[in-house]
Each structure stands twice: as C-alpha cells, then as structure tokens.
CSV table of C-alpha atoms in Angstrom, one decimal:
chain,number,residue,atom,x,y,z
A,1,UNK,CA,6.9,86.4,-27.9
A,2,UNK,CA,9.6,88.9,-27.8
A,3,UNK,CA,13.0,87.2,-27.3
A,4,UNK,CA,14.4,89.1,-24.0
A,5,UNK,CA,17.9,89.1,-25.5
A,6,UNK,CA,18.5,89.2,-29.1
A,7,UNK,CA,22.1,89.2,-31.0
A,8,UNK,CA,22.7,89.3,-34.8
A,9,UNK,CA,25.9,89.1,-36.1
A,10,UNK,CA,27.6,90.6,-33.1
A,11,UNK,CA,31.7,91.3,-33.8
A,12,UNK,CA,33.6,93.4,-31.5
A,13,UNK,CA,37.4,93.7,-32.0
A,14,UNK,CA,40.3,95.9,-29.7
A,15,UNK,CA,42.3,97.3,-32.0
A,16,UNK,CA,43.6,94.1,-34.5
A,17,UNK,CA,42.0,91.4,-32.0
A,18,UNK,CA,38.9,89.8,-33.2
A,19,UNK,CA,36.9,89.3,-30.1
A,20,UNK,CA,33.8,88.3,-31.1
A,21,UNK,CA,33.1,87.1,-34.2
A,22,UNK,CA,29.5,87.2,-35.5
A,23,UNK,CA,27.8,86.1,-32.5
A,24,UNK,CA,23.8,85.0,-33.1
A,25,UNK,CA,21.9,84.0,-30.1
A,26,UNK,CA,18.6,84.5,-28.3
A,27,UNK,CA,17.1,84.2,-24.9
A,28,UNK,CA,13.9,84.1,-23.4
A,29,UNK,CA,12.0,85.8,-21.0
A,30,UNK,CA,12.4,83.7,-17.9
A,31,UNK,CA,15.0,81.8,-19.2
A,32,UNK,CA,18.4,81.4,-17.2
A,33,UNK,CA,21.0,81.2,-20.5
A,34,UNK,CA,24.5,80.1,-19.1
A,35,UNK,CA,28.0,80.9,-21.0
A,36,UNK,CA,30.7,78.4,-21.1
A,37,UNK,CA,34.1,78.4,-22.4
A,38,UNK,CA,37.6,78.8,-22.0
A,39,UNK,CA,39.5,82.1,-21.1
A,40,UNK,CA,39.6,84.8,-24.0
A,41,UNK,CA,36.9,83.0,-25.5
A,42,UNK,CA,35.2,86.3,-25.5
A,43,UNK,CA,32.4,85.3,-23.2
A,44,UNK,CA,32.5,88.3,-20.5
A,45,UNK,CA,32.7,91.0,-23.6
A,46,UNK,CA,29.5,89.8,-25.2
A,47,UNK,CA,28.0,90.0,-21.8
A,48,UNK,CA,29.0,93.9,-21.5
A,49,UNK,CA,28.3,94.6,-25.1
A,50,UNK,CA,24.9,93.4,-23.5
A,51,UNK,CA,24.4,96.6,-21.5
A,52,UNK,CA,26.6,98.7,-24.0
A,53,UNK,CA,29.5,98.9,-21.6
A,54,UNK,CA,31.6,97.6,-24.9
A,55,UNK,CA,30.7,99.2,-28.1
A,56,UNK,CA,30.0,96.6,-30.7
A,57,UNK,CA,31.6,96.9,-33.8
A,58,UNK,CA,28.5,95.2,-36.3
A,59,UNK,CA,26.2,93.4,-35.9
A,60,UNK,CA,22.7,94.4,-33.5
A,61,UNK,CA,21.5,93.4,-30.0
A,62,UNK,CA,18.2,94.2,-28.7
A,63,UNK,CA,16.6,93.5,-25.3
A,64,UNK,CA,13.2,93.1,-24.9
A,65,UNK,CA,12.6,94.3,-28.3
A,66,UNK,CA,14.9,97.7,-28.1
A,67,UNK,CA,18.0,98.3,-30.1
A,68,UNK,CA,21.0,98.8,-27.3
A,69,UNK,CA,23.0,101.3,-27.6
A,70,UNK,CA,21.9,103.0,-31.4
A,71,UNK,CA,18.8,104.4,-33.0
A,72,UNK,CA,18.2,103.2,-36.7
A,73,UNK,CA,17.3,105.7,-38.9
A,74,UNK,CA,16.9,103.9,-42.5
A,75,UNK,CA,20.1,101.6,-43.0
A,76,UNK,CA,22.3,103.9,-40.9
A,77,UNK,CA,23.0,103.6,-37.3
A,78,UNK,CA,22.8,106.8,-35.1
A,79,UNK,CA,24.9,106.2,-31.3
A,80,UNK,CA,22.8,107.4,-28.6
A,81,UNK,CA,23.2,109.9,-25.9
A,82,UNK,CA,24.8,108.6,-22.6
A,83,UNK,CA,21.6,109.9,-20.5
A,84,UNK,CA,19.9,107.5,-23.1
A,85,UNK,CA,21.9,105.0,-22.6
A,86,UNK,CA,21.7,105.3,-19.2
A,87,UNK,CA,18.2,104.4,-19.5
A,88,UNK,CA,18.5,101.7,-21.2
A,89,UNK,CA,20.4,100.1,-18.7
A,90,UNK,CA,18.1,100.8,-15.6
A,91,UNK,CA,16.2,97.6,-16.7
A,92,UNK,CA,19.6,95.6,-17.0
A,93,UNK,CA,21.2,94.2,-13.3
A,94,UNK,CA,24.6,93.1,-13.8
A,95,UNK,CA,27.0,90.9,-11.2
A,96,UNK,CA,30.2,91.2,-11.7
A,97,UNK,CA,33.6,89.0,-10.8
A,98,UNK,CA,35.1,91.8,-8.3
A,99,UNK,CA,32.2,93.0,-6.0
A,100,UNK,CA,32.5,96.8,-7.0
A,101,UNK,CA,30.6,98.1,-3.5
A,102,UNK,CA,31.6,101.2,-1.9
A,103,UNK,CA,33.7,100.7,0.3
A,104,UNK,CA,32.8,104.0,2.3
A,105,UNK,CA,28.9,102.9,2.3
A,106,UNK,CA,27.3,100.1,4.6
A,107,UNK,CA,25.6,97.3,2.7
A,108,UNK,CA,22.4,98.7,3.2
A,109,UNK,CA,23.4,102.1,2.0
A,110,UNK,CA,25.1,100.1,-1.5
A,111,UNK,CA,22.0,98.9,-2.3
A,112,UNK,CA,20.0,102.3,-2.1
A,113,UNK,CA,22.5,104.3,-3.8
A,114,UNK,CA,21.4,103.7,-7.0
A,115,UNK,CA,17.4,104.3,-7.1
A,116,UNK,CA,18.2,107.4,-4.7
A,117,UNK,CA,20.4,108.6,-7.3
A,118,UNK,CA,19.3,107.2,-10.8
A,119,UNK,CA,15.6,106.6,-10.3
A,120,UNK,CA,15.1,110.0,-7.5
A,121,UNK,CA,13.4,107.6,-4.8
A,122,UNK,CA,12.9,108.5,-1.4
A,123,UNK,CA,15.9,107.6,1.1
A,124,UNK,CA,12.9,105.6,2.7
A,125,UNK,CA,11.3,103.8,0.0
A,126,UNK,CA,14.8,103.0,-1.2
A,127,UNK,CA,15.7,101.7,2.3
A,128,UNK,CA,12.5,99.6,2.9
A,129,UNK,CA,13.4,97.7,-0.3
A,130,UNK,CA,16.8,97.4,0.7
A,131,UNK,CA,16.7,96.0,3.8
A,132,UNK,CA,13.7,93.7,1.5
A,133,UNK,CA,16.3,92.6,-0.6
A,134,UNK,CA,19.1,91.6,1.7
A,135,UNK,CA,16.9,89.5,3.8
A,136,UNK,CA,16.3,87.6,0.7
A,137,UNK,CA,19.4,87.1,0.1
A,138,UNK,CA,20.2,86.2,3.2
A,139,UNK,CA,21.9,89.4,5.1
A,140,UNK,CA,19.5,90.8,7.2
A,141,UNK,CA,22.0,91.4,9.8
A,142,UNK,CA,24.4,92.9,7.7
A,143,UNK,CA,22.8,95.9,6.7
A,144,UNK,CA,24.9,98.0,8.9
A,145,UNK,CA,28.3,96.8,7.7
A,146,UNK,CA,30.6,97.8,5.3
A,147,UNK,CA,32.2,96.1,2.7
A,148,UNK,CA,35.7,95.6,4.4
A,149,UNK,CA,33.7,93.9,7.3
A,150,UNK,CA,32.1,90.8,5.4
A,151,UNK,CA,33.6,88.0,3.7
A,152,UNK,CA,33.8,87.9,-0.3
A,153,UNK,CA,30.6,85.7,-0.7
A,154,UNK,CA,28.7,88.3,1.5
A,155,UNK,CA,30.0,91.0,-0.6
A,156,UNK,CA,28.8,89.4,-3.8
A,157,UNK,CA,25.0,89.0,-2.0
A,158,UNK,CA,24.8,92.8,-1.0
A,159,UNK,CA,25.9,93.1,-5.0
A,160,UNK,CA,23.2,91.0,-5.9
A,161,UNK,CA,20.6,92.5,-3.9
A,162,UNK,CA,21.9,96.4,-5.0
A,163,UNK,CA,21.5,94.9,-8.8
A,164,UNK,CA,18.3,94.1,-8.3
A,165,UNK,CA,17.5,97.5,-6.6
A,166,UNK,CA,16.5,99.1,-10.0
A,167,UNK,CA,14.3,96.2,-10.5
A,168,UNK,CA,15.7,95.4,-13.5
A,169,UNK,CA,14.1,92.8,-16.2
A,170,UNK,CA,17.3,90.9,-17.5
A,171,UNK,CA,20.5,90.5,-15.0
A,172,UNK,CA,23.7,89.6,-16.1
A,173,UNK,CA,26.4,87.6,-13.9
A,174,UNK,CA,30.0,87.7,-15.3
A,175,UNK,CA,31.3,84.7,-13.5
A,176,UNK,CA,30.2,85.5,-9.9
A,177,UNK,CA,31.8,83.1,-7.8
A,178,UNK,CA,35.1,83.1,-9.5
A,179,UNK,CA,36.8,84.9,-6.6
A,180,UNK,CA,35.3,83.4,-4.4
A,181,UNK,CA,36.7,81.0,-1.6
A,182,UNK,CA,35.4,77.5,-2.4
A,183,UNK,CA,33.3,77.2,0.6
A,184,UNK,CA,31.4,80.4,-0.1
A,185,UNK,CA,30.7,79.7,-3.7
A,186,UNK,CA,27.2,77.5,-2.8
A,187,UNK,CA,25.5,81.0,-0.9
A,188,UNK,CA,26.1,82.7,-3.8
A,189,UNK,CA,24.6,79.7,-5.7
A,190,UNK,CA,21.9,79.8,-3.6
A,191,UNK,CA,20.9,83.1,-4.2
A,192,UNK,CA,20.7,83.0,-7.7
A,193,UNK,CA,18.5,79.4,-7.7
A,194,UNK,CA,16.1,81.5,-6.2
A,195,UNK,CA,16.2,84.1,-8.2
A,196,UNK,CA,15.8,81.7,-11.4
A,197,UNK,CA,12.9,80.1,-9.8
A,198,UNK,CA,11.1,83.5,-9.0
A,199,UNK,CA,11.2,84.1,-12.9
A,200,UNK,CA,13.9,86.1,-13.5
A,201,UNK,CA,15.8,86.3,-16.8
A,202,UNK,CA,19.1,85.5,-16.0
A,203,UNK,CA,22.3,85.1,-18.8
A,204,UNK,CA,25.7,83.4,-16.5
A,205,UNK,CA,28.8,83.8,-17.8
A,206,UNK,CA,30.0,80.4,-15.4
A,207,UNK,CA,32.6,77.8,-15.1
A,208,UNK,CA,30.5,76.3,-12.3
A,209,UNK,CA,28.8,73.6,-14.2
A,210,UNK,CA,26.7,72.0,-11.7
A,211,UNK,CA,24.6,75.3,-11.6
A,212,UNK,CA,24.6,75.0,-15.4
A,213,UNK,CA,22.9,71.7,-15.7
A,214,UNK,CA,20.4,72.1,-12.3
A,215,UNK,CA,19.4,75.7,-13.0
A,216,UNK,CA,20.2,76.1,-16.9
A,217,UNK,CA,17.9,76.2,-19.4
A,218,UNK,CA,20.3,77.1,-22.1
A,219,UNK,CA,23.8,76.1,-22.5
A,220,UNK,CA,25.8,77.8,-24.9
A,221,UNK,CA,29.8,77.2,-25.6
A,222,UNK,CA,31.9,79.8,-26.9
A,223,UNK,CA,35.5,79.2,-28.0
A,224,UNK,CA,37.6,82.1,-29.9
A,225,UNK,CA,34.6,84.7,-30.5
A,226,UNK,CA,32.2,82.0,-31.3
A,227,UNK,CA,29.8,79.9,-30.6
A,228,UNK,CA,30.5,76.4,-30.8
A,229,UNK,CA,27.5,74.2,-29.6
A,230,UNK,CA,24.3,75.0,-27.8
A,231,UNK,CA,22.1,72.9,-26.4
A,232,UNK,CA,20.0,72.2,-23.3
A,233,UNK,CA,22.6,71.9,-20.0
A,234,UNK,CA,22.3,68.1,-19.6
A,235,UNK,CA,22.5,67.6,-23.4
A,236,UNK,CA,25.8,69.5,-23.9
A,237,UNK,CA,27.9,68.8,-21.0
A,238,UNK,CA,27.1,65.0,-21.3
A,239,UNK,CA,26.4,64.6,-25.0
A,240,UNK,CA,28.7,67.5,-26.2
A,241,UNK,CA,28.3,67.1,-30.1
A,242,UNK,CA,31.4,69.0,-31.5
A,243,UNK,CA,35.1,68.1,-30.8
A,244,UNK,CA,36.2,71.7,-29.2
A,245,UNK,CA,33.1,71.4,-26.8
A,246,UNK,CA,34.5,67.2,-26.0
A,247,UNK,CA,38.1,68.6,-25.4
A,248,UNK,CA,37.5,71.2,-23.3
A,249,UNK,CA,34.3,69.7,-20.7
A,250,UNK,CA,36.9,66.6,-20.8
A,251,UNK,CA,39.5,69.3,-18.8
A,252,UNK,CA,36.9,70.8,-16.6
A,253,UNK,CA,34.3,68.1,-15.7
C-alpha cells in the first residue's frame, strides 16, 4: 500500500537556521498522524513543505506516490511549474491557525470560491456542496454571514468545510484551535472526530493532547528539526521513552 505521505531526509533551513533537519516519516491512508512539540521545533514548516508552500532544501516528499513539488529526471531534480504545482495541491486541504476567509464573501460563498475558480464548477454544483458541507459541520444557518459576523470557532468550521470543497485526499491542520477561545476549541474538535472517522487522512500539527490520544493513530514528537520519539498516542504521552519527550509532556500534560 502506498504510504499517503512519504518524507526522506527532509532539511529546510532560512538563511543560516537549520529548520528541519533530516526529517523521515510516513503516513497512511486513513490515518490521522498528529505533531507534537514545542515552539520552533519546526513542526508547522514540515507541514507546508507538505503542500510545497516552503521549498525544501534536500531530502523528497511524496503524497500518495507523487514527488511534491520536483520532477526527477535521473539523479537531478527539475522544480515544477506553479500551474503544476497548483495541481498538486488540489488534492491537499489545509487548516490553518488564522482563519484566512474573505472577509468580503459570506461563508457560503468562501467555501465555493475555490472549485468555481480552480476546478471551473458551476456556481450551482459548487453551492449545493457548500451548503452540503457546512451543515456537516455544523453551520447550516450561517451560510449567509460573513466572516466578521461569526465567532472565531465558527470561522475555523466554514475553513474546514471550504478545505474540503476541492475534495482533497490528505488535509493538513496547522494547529487549529490555537486561537481559539477555550470554550470554542471542542466544536472545532468535533468536526474533525468526524472527519477522522469518515476516513479521511488527516496529519495535526496540535498541542491539544486529548484529541491526540482519542483520535490519533500516530504520535510523533519533534524537538529542534527533529524527530524525537514516535509511537502510538497512548504509548507516547504516558510511556514517553526519550528524556526530551519526558520533559516537555511533563510541562504540558
């Protein structure tokens, strides 16, 4: 079985900073794989390199079999085109920290924007799927309001929903409750228990570790570019075998 998420050797610096530092990892088709670590650890880079929003700097990552970002020809890597790229990451949802909606667009009209635009669907289709897609996650009665009009864990739903407007295969979530108030963290929550248990591959960049060890299937802690210890959710955050992986669940738990 083709791993959904493949990384060999990834390194990726910014200028003389050493971000990541020869990160190896893979992840599964249906698998939710969550990201743990401290701030800087260089967690919420590997997960744009994922979608080639950061260029990496050696190393390869494939999803679903495909090189991202580069053709090989022979040893030698050849960049592609951004209308390849582009492409690429059609099948690739991501959720970011900060919402990113329009702020000029109503929630409905966020989450058609993008196979309107991208994938040429008809305003209709696109709408039928969107109003779909925020009743599942919960905001059927929000389709007509804009961004500036719901609260921050409504705005993180309609971001969810627009993400997985392109019916993607893989979605990303770069710690997507982090701004959220406290007592709007569990809808997002919600939202993407579902979507684990309707099959979808899912990689969470988190510090929310109850959602780790319910929903996880994969726990991986990064610390300074690396990976430290991985394991199975439960295993890691109440068996943690290496010392940096102790010292730091010991601050958070």
């Amino acid at each position: 079985m083709t791993a959904m998420v493949k990384a060999e050797g990834v390194h990726k610096s910014f200028g003389a900073v050493q971000v990541l530092k020869g990160i190896d990892l893979e992840v599964a088709p249906r698998e939710v794989f969550c990201l743990i670590g401290p701030s800087g650890s260089g967690k919420s880079t590997f997960l744009r390199c994922i979608n080639h929003l950061e260029k990496v700097n050696a190393g390869r990552l494939y999803v679903d079999g495909d090189l991202v970002g580069y053709r090989q020809q022979g040893n030698k890597l050849h960049e592609l085109r951004d209308r390849e790229v582009a492409a690429q990451r059609r099948d690739i949802g991501m959720v970011f920290q900060r919402f990113n909606l329009f702020p000029h667009m109503t929630a409905v009209e966020n989450v058609m924007e993008a196979p309107v635009h991208v994938k040429r669907e008809s305003k209709a289709v696109a709408r039928e799927r969107a109003l779909r897609l925020l009743d599942r996650v919960g905001l059927a009665d929000k389709a007509g309001s804009y961004p500036a009009q719901l609260s921050g864990g409504q705005q993180q739903r309609v971001a969810i929903a627009r993400a997985l407007a392109m019916e993607p295969k893989l979605m990303l979530f770069d710690e997507p409750t982090s701004a959220l108030d406290p007592e709007l963290v569990g809808d997002v929550l919600d939202v993407m228990r579902d979507l684990a248990e309707s099959g979808m591959t899912m990689i969470v960049v988190t510090h929310e570790m109850g959602f780790a060890r319910e929903v996880g299937d994969a726990l991986v802690f990064m610390d300074d570019g690396t990976v430290v210890e991985t394991g199975h959710p439960r295993d890691v955050l109440t068996n943690p075998q290496r010392e940096r992986t102790k010292s730091f669940l010991s601050k958070v738990l």
